XYZ file of C-alpha atoms in Angstrom:
212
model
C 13.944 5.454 -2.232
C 14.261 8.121 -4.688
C 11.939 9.481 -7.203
C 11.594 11.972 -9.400
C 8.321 14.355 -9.314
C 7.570 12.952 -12.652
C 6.893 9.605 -11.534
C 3.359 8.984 -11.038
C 1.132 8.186 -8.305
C -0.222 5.476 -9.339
C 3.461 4.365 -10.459
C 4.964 4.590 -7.191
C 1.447 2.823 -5.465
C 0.957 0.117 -7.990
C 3.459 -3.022 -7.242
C 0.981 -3.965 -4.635
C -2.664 -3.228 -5.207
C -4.319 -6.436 -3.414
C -3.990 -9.700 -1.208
C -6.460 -12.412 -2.033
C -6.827 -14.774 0.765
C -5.924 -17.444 -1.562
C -3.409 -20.178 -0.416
C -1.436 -21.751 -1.631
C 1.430 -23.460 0.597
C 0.814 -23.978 4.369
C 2.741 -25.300 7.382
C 2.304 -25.760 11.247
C 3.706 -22.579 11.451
C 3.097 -20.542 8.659
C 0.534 -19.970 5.270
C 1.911 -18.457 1.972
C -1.285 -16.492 0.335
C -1.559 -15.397 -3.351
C -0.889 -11.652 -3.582
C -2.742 -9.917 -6.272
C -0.598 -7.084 -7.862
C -0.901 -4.689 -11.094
C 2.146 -3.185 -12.058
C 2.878 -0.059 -14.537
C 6.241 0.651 -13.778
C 8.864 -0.070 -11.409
C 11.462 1.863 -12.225
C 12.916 3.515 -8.994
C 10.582 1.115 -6.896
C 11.820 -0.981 -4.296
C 10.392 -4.604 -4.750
C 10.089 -6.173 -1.459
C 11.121 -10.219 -1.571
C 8.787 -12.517 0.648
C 11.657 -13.207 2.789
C 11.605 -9.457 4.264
C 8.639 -9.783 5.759
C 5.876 -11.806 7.346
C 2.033 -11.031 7.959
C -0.720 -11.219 11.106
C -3.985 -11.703 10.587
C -5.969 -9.239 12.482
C -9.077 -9.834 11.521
C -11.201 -11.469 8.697
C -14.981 -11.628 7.242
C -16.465 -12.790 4.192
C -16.209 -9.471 2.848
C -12.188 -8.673 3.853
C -9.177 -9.873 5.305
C -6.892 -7.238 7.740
C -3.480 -8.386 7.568
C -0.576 -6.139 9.659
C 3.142 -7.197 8.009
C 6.434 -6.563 9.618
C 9.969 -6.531 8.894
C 11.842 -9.922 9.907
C 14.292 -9.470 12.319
C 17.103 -10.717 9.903
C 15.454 -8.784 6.854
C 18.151 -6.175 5.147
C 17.054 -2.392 5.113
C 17.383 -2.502 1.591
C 14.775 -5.191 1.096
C 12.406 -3.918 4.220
C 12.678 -0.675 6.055
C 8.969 -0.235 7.209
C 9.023 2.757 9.850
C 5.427 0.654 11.279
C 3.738 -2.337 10.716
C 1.918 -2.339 7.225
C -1.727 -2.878 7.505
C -3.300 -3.955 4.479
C -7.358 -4.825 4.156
C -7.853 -6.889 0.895
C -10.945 -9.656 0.218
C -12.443 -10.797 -2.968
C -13.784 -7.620 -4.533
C -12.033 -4.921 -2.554
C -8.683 -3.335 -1.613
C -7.544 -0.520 0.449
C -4.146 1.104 2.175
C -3.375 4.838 3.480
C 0.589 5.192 2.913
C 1.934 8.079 5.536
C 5.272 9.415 4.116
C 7.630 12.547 4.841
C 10.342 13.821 2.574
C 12.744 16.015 2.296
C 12.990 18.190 -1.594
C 15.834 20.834 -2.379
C 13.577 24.098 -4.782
C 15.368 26.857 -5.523
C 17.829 26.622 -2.897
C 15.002 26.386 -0.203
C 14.772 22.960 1.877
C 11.421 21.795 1.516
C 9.866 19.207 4.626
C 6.748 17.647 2.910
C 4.520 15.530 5.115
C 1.094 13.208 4.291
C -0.575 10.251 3.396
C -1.559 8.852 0.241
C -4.670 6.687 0.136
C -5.542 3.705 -2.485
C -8.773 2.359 -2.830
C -9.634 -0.212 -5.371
C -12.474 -2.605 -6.498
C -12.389 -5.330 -8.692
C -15.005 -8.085 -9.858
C -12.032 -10.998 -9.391
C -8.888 -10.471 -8.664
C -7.638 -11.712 -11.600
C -9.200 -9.516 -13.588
C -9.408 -5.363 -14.218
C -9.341 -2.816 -11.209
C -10.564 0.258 -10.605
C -8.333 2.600 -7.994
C -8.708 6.006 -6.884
C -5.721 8.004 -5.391
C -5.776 10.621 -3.029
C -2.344 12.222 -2.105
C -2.574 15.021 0.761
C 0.373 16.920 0.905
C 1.841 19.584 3.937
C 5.120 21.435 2.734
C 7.254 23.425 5.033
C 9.956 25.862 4.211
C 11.580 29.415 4.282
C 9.399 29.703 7.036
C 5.882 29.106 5.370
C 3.362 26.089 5.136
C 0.838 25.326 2.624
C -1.503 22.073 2.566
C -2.780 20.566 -0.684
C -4.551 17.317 -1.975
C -4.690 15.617 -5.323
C -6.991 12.904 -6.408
C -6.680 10.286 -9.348
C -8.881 8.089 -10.537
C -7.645 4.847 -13.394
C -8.801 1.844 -14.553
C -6.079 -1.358 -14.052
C -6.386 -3.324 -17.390
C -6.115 -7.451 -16.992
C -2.679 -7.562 -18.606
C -1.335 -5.430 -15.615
C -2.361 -7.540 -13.255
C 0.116 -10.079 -11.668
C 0.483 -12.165 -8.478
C 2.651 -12.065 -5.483
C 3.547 -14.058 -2.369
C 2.836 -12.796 1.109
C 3.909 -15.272 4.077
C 1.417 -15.209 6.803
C 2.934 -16.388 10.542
C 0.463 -15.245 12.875
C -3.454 -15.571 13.457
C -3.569 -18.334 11.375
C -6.266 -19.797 13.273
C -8.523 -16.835 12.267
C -8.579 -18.558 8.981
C -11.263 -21.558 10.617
C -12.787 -19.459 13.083
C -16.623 -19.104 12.241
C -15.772 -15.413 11.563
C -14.293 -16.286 8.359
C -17.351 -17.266 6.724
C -19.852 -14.360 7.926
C -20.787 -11.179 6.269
C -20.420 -7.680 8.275
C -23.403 -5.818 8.764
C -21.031 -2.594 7.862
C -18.695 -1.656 4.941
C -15.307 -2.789 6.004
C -13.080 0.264 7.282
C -8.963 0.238 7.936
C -5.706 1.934 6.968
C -2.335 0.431 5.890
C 1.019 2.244 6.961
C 4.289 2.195 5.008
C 7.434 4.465 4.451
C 6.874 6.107 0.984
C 7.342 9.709 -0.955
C 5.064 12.550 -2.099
C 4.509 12.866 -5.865
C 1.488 14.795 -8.101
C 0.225 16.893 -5.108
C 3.555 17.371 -3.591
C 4.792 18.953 -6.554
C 1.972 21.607 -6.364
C 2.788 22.181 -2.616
C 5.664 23.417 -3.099
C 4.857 25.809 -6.214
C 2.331 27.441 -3.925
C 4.747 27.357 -0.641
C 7.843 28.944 -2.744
């Protein structure tokens, strides 16, 4: 995936804010929840189909659901190319993912290595309705033989019309969904991280002004 540095963060982190644990088709086998989404713009942004990939439930409360996804075996590269399992930690109110990525830029003739994680956090009062997200991008560049680290933070309301829906299919821990766990509150905010393959934008762009 390609993008230029004037694509913005919350651009490139947007097709998939949220899962709801809402479902809506099940089998034996499997459960197909709703997946709550706002979109700005996907231009340059892959769209993953829900025949790429599947989901785990790792663990669930009243509060949040932890899913991990991976790639299906017979899932194209073009569709799915996660370098680890994507952990995402979504429940009625709340949503959260860090996204670890490393790129490669070309500045002034100087071969740029840029390394970190963007973070999304977002709360909403249904997920149907507007969301709140904060964005955090750390950056590390490397080149010529110097390093600089820098971090960015954005902050943007998600208006109603933006929001859309999804479809995530869930194979495993689907008994997790009955267990008396399900139903009970956590005497501590809900923590986690969600890993997939992405590229540095906003702060990266400043990390390599200071490095060159």
């Amino acid at each position: 995936m390609h993008l230029t540095t004037t694509t913005t963060i919350l651009s490139l982190l947007l097709p998939t804010l949220a899962l709801s644990a809402t479902t809506t088709t099940s089998t034996p086998s499997s459960t197909i929840i709703s997946h709550f989404a706002a979109r700005y713009s996907l231009t340059s942004i892959p769209i993953y189909t829900s025949t790429s990939y599947a989901a785990s439930v790792i663990s669930l409360n009243a509060v949040a659901t932890t899913y991990q996804i991976n790639c299906l075996p017979s899932a194209p590269t073009s569709d799915c190319s996660l370098a680890s399992p994507l952990t995402l930690i979504a429940g009625p109110n709340t949503f959260s993912f860090a996204e670890p990525f490393t790129a490669s830029v070309e500045v002034a003739g100087v071969t740029v290595i840029e390394k970190g994680t963007e973070d999304l956090a977002c709360s909403f009062t249904h997920s149907s309705e507007s969301a709140t997200c904060t964005v955090k991008l750390t950056v590390t560049a490397s080149g010529a033989g110097k390093t600089t680290t820098t971090s960015h933070s954005t902050k943007a309301g998600i208006p109603t019309e933006s929001v859309g829906y999804q479809t995530l299919t869930v194979t495993g821990g689907l008994e997790s969904f009955t267990a008396p766990a399900a139903t009970e509150t956590p005497n501590v905010g809900v923590a986690g991280r969600a890993m997939v393959t992405g590229v540095p934008l906003g702060a990266a762009v400043v990390a390599v002004a200071v490095l060159l």
